[in-house]
């Protein structure tokens, strides 16, 4: 281990990375540790981070503001793809890792580091997401993953290590949920959530951080109108806002109305099932609004095929394969479908529900003259007989040869 003189650490100041700094110095010949925190909207979690990093042995701390790039270049392309992992997960942690890892690599190369270190466990998805991104930009860089090396076996033992080394923590053994927070979402795992039979304690003080439970939401609905240009949200209630401001505004509205709380047992990339609770209030609203707009602006075949693309896109993001030719190619396809996804979507938010309340677009393919149940001059209903005869011809041929089975 003597060849490792300088290590760049992906640093959040949470339990894992708080103890990794002294552990690296103990186990890698008192190497220099440079901490890097990618600011993707953790908020107050970044308060006091520099002082803590330096006190526990880091030589310096970079705090990199990645919020705008994160939303514009990672989040919005995923929304445009309508990519949702296993029907529920809006990929909040998944697409935050590639941008953070990319910036860490840039700093590691600038600093002449010998290795990059992360605090991801050997059971999780994040180790894959970080390391695939590192390989994409620094293929020969050594990667140190303490959870695959040290003798520590649990979060309780991590707390023991922290206490023994006088490392301050913001958690206790009783509130020791594993959490990941950014501008898009927050996840909760561990403790009572590890048993899927347990109902999450949504109404327990301090559990939900981005909003309230549906039961605690107002009895009066909130209406919101979101405007899109080529699949990208650009305004809320007629007010033009930047990408970050849009997400923050919708997080506020969604959180107040109990929107976007998901309890999911998901299939991790490493093979196990894992249970987590996710809060994604603003993101849930944006997905609903974008999909509603596509209902009237995309033709049937494109809309249906795009749903298949969304499933694959979500897998790529979840699996940490953002920097791959396939993801790039799928994004190119998605962008081509968004040329007409422009318009306004009105939604009603009420006690955890998102209810459609109207959609308009200058590119709408919905024609009331054709769709009406009243008398019309543009649709000859007699034409449908010939269509059905041709569409059903294969079935008719098989039936005549007695090849149809129940």
XYZ file of C-alpha atoms in Angstrom:
406
model
C 0.000 0.000 0.000
C 3.048 2.256 0.091
C 2.503 3.307 -3.520
C -0.627 5.216 -2.498
C 0.502 8.680 -1.467
C -2.570 10.770 -2.318
C -6.237 9.703 -2.321
C -9.282 11.677 -3.453
C -12.345 10.680 -1.418
C -15.974 11.041 -2.446
C -17.051 12.760 0.762
C -20.562 13.372 2.035
C -19.845 13.773 5.734
C -22.251 10.923 6.477
C -21.437 7.926 8.615
C -19.447 5.987 6.021
C -17.218 8.740 4.689
C -16.762 10.350 8.126
C -14.785 7.355 9.354
C -13.057 6.640 6.041
C -10.654 9.596 6.312
C -8.911 8.344 9.492
C -9.200 4.746 8.253
C -7.361 5.625 5.033
C -4.575 7.341 6.949
C -4.256 4.383 9.312
C -4.213 1.758 6.579
C -2.454 3.540 3.705
C 0.730 4.819 5.402
C -0.672 8.191 6.460
C -1.524 9.087 2.857
C -2.857 12.517 1.983
C -6.646 12.525 1.738
C -8.399 15.146 -0.379
C -12.163 15.182 0.185
C -14.594 16.115 -2.585
C -18.294 16.802 -2.086
C -20.503 17.177 -5.116
C -23.287 19.604 -4.244
C -26.391 18.239 -5.952
C -28.784 19.846 -3.512
C -28.036 18.285 -0.136
C -28.767 21.612 1.533
C -27.847 21.844 5.207
C -26.007 18.515 5.032
C -23.078 20.510 3.624
C -22.975 22.892 6.610
C -19.761 22.559 8.588
C -18.418 19.956 6.188
C -15.036 21.598 5.613
C -14.277 21.910 9.317
C -15.266 18.287 9.883
C -13.212 16.974 6.960
C -10.088 18.850 8.037
C -10.454 17.866 11.699
C -10.693 14.176 10.798
C -7.544 14.279 8.682
C -8.287 15.577 5.187
C -5.793 18.049 3.716
C -8.517 19.981 1.919
C -12.173 19.804 0.868
C -13.656 20.690 -2.488
C -17.381 21.490 -2.522
C -18.479 21.552 -6.149
C -21.807 23.168 -7.114
C -23.299 20.722 -9.629
C -26.988 21.570 -9.195
C -27.686 23.216 -12.548
C -25.727 20.676 -14.570
C -27.323 17.839 -12.608
C -30.879 18.930 -13.391
C -30.339 20.050 -16.976
C -27.989 17.311 -18.213
C -29.040 14.268 -16.182
C -32.507 14.745 -14.679
C -34.326 16.396 -17.573
C -33.049 13.897 -20.195
C -34.355 11.106 -17.956
C -37.759 12.767 -17.616
C -37.941 13.215 -21.394
C -37.370 9.462 -21.698
C -40.175 8.794 -19.144
C -37.663 6.463 -17.507
C -38.923 4.907 -14.268
C -37.242 1.912 -12.655
C -39.660 -0.900 -11.788
C -42.700 1.359 -12.231
C -42.003 3.429 -9.115
C -38.437 4.628 -8.623
C -37.649 8.012 -10.185
C -33.890 7.333 -10.067
C -32.944 10.073 -7.601
C -29.729 8.494 -6.374
C -28.983 6.702 -9.635
C -28.444 9.697 -11.905
C -26.724 11.777 -9.211
C -23.775 9.385 -8.959
C -22.381 9.740 -12.500
C -22.061 13.524 -12.354
C -20.462 13.426 -8.897
C -18.021 10.708 -9.932
C -17.102 12.581 -13.113
C -16.197 15.688 -11.122
C -14.219 13.634 -8.609
C -12.173 12.160 -11.454
C -11.469 15.648 -12.806
C -10.181 16.762 -9.404
C -8.194 13.559 -8.880
C -6.421 14.042 -12.211
C -5.748 17.705 -11.445
C -4.372 16.840 -8.004
C -2.226 13.984 -9.324
C -3.935 11.477 -7.042
C -2.898 7.824 -6.928
C -6.390 6.553 -6.113
C -10.045 7.455 -5.723
C -11.967 6.200 -2.708
C -15.706 5.866 -2.118
C -17.794 4.760 0.850
C -20.291 2.557 -0.983
C -21.051 -0.838 0.519
C -20.420 -4.107 -1.290
C -24.150 -4.797 -1.191
C -25.310 -1.654 -2.963
C -25.760 -0.236 -6.440
C -23.717 2.920 -5.844
C -20.378 1.117 -5.922
C -21.162 0.155 -9.516
C -22.363 3.641 -10.467
C -19.276 5.349 -9.051
C -16.791 2.894 -10.439
C -18.253 2.714 -13.950
C -18.062 6.506 -14.151
C -14.475 6.464 -12.872
C -13.553 3.859 -15.481
C -15.130 6.018 -18.184
C -12.869 9.005 -17.443
C -9.825 7.495 -15.698
C -9.655 3.839 -16.766
C -6.301 3.199 -15.057
C -7.113 4.924 -11.754
C -6.901 2.714 -8.653
C -10.170 2.524 -6.727
C -10.314 1.990 -2.965
C -13.599 0.711 -1.519
C -13.147 0.323 2.275
C -16.332 -1.735 2.677
C -14.598 -4.407 0.593
C -11.440 -4.229 2.699
C -12.048 -3.382 6.336
C -13.276 -5.628 9.142
C -16.274 -3.428 9.974
C -19.459 -5.403 9.372
C -22.358 -3.060 10.245
C -23.437 0.521 10.732
C -23.359 -0.069 14.498
C -19.688 -0.984 14.229
C -19.108 2.138 12.152
C -20.575 4.194 15.006
C -18.250 2.358 17.413
C -15.287 3.342 15.230
C -16.458 6.956 15.044
C -16.860 7.191 18.817
C -13.431 5.661 19.380
C -11.879 8.264 17.073
C -13.925 11.224 18.413
C -15.623 11.774 15.071
C -18.855 13.785 15.485
C -21.987 12.321 13.901
C -25.416 13.812 13.219
C -27.158 10.479 13.814
C -27.727 8.120 16.723
C -28.139 4.369 16.785
C -31.912 4.872 17.002
C -32.117 7.238 13.995
C -29.519 5.435 11.945
C -31.447 5.229 8.663
C -29.300 5.096 5.575
C -30.341 8.205 3.642
C -29.394 9.888 0.396
C -30.617 13.419 -0.230
C -30.312 15.733 -3.195
C -32.385 18.406 -4.900
C -34.479 15.710 -6.609
C -35.307 13.312 -3.762
C -34.431 11.662 -0.486
C -34.234 7.918 0.165
C -34.671 6.076 3.462
C -33.353 2.553 4.098
C -32.503 0.358 7.075
C -33.810 -0.101 10.629
C -37.543 -0.966 10.679
C -37.756 -0.559 6.891
C -35.686 -3.699 6.366
C -38.813 -5.762 7.081
C -41.370 -5.238 4.277
C -44.119 -6.198 6.735
C -43.575 -2.943 8.642
C -45.551 0.102 7.587
C -43.248 3.136 7.270
C -43.690 5.701 10.034
C -44.684 8.522 7.707
C -46.285 10.571 10.467
C -43.413 10.165 12.903
C -41.724 13.501 13.491
C -38.569 13.815 11.433
C -39.096 10.803 9.181
C -40.340 12.598 6.074
C -38.054 15.476 5.144
C -39.384 16.872 1.866
C -43.069 17.028 2.748
C -45.936 15.615 4.738
C -47.916 12.399 4.536
C -51.189 12.465 2.548
C -53.144 12.370 5.818
C -51.451 15.576 6.957
C -51.907 17.375 3.626
C -54.465 20.193 3.304
C -58.132 19.371 2.723
C -58.162 21.837 -0.169
C -56.563 20.911 -3.530
C -53.736 22.898 -5.092
C -53.715 23.573 -8.839
C -50.455 23.960 -10.734
C -49.735 24.551 -14.435
C -46.413 23.477 -15.912
C -45.219 24.704 -19.299
C -42.874 22.665 -21.496
C -40.780 23.456 -24.551
C -39.558 20.423 -26.501
C -40.045 18.195 -23.471
C -38.234 20.473 -21.032
C -40.156 22.258 -18.245
C -39.664 26.025 -18.510
C -42.364 27.655 -16.367
C -44.644 27.072 -13.387
C -47.992 28.880 -13.290
C -46.840 31.130 -16.107
C -43.626 32.198 -14.375
C -40.454 31.441 -16.329
C -37.949 29.714 -14.051
C -34.555 28.082 -14.364
C -34.203 24.314 -14.088
C -33.142 24.310 -10.446
C -35.850 26.790 -9.456
C -38.545 24.701 -11.166
C -37.585 21.598 -9.203
C -37.437 23.543 -5.940
C -40.834 25.166 -6.573
C -42.495 21.849 -7.380
C -40.805 20.169 -4.418
C -42.469 22.756 -2.208
C -45.912 22.353 -3.775
C -45.674 18.587 -3.933
C -44.322 18.232 -0.420
C -47.109 20.358 1.032
C -49.680 18.077 -0.620
C -48.159 14.704 0.263
C -47.072 13.973 -3.321
C -44.360 11.540 -4.381
C -43.942 9.150 -1.439
C -43.038 5.651 -2.636
C -42.487 2.426 -0.702
C -40.615 0.012 -2.964
C -38.979 -3.398 -2.736
C -36.635 -3.099 -5.701
C -34.298 -5.475 -7.474
C -30.773 -4.224 -6.982
C -28.201 -4.699 -9.710
C -26.085 -6.873 -7.389
C -28.869 -9.452 -7.209
C -30.768 -8.899 -3.964
C -34.100 -7.279 -3.216
C -33.969 -4.139 -1.107
C -36.728 -2.124 0.521
C -36.640 1.661 0.572
C -38.904 4.662 0.970
C -38.418 7.503 -1.495
C -39.669 11.089 -1.377
C -39.739 12.746 -4.813
C -42.468 15.402 -4.682
C -41.437 17.741 -7.494
C -40.155 14.945 -9.685
C -43.410 13.026 -9.445
C -45.286 16.121 -10.619
C -42.902 16.655 -13.541
C -43.172 13.055 -14.704
C -46.965 13.196 -14.563
C -47.121 16.481 -16.451
C -44.636 15.436 -19.128
C -46.429 12.162 -19.773
C -49.777 13.939 -20.005
C -48.402 16.302 -22.631
C -47.013 13.409 -24.655
C -50.487 11.852 -24.726
C -51.657 14.557 -27.119
C -48.423 15.395 -28.967
C -46.950 11.997 -29.909
C -48.400 9.658 -32.514
C -49.465 6.190 -31.354
C -46.485 4.200 -32.669
C -43.885 6.632 -31.342
C -45.660 6.832 -27.976
C -45.818 3.056 -27.612
C -42.232 2.444 -28.732
C -40.999 5.215 -26.466
C -42.532 3.398 -23.500
C -40.261 0.445 -24.283
C -37.271 2.769 -24.601
C -38.123 4.286 -21.220
C -37.851 0.897 -19.524
C -34.394 0.257 -20.993
C -33.284 3.823 -20.305
C -34.275 3.427 -16.643
C -32.243 0.221 -16.378
C -29.176 1.922 -17.824
C -29.461 4.793 -15.346
C -30.128 2.465 -12.414
C -27.228 0.197 -13.391
C -24.774 3.116 -13.558
C -24.375 2.960 -17.334
C -24.889 6.651 -18.036
C -21.599 7.055 -19.886
C -22.277 4.375 -22.475
C -22.960 4.436 -26.224
C -26.427 2.920 -25.722
C -27.549 5.562 -23.239
C -26.267 8.288 -25.541
C -28.048 6.729 -28.523
C -31.314 6.360 -26.620
C -31.112 10.002 -25.570
C -30.696 10.969 -29.226
C -33.845 9.023 -30.094
C -35.739 10.563 -27.177
C -34.676 14.083 -28.157
C -36.010 13.496 -31.668
C -39.423 12.613 -30.208
C -39.578 15.806 -28.158
C -39.709 18.322 -31.017
C -43.461 18.758 -30.584
C -43.726 18.124 -26.830
C -44.544 21.754 -26.124
C -47.534 23.060 -24.218
C -49.182 23.534 -20.832
C -50.352 20.894 -18.382
C -52.675 21.698 -15.486
C -52.686 19.333 -12.519
C -54.649 19.137 -9.286
C -52.647 18.075 -6.221
C -54.715 16.613 -3.430
C -53.636 14.458 -0.480
C -50.952 12.487 -2.292
C -52.831 12.341 -5.595
C -52.051 13.996 -8.899
C -55.232 14.523 -10.906
C -55.230 15.661 -14.530
C -56.967 19.012 -14.921
C -56.332 19.969 -18.545
C -53.668 19.953 -21.263
C -53.064 22.147 -24.319
C -50.445 22.212 -27.050
C -50.005 23.981 -30.385
C -48.907 20.584 -31.712
C -51.827 18.581 -30.335
C -52.817 15.570 -32.443
C -56.188 15.397 -30.738
C -58.921 16.506 -33.159
C -62.351 17.036 -31.603
C -63.986 16.969 -35.032
C -62.774 13.399 -35.502
C -63.141 12.136 -31.933
C -66.609 13.534 -31.204
C -69.579 11.278 -30.520
C -71.798 13.908 -32.107
C -72.471 14.129 -35.826
C -69.388 14.947 -37.850
C -68.420 15.621 -41.452
C -64.874 14.150 -41.425
C -65.163 10.507 -40.346
C -67.050 7.904 -42.358
C -67.943 5.127 -39.920
C -68.618 2.745 -42.832
C -64.853 2.730 -43.557
C -64.247 0.749 -40.364
C -65.859 -2.387 -41.822
C -63.160 -2.770 -44.482
C -60.451 -1.998 -41.947
C -61.670 -4.715 -39.576
C -61.940 -7.239 -42.423
C -58.298 -6.677 -43.389
C -57.006 -6.393 -39.838
C -58.811 -9.611 -38.880
C -57.917 -11.580 -42.033
C -55.123 -13.653 -40.382
C -57.508 -14.723 -37.617
C -60.188 -15.644 -40.180
C -57.738 -17.787 -42.187
C -56.544 -19.632 -39.066
C -60.122 -20.204 -37.917
C -61.078 -21.766 -41.258
C -58.217 -24.224 -40.850
C -59.253 -24.984 -37.256
C -56.000 -23.559 -35.886
C -57.577 -21.265 -33.294
C -57.334 -22.561 -29.714
C -58.541 -21.003 -26.499
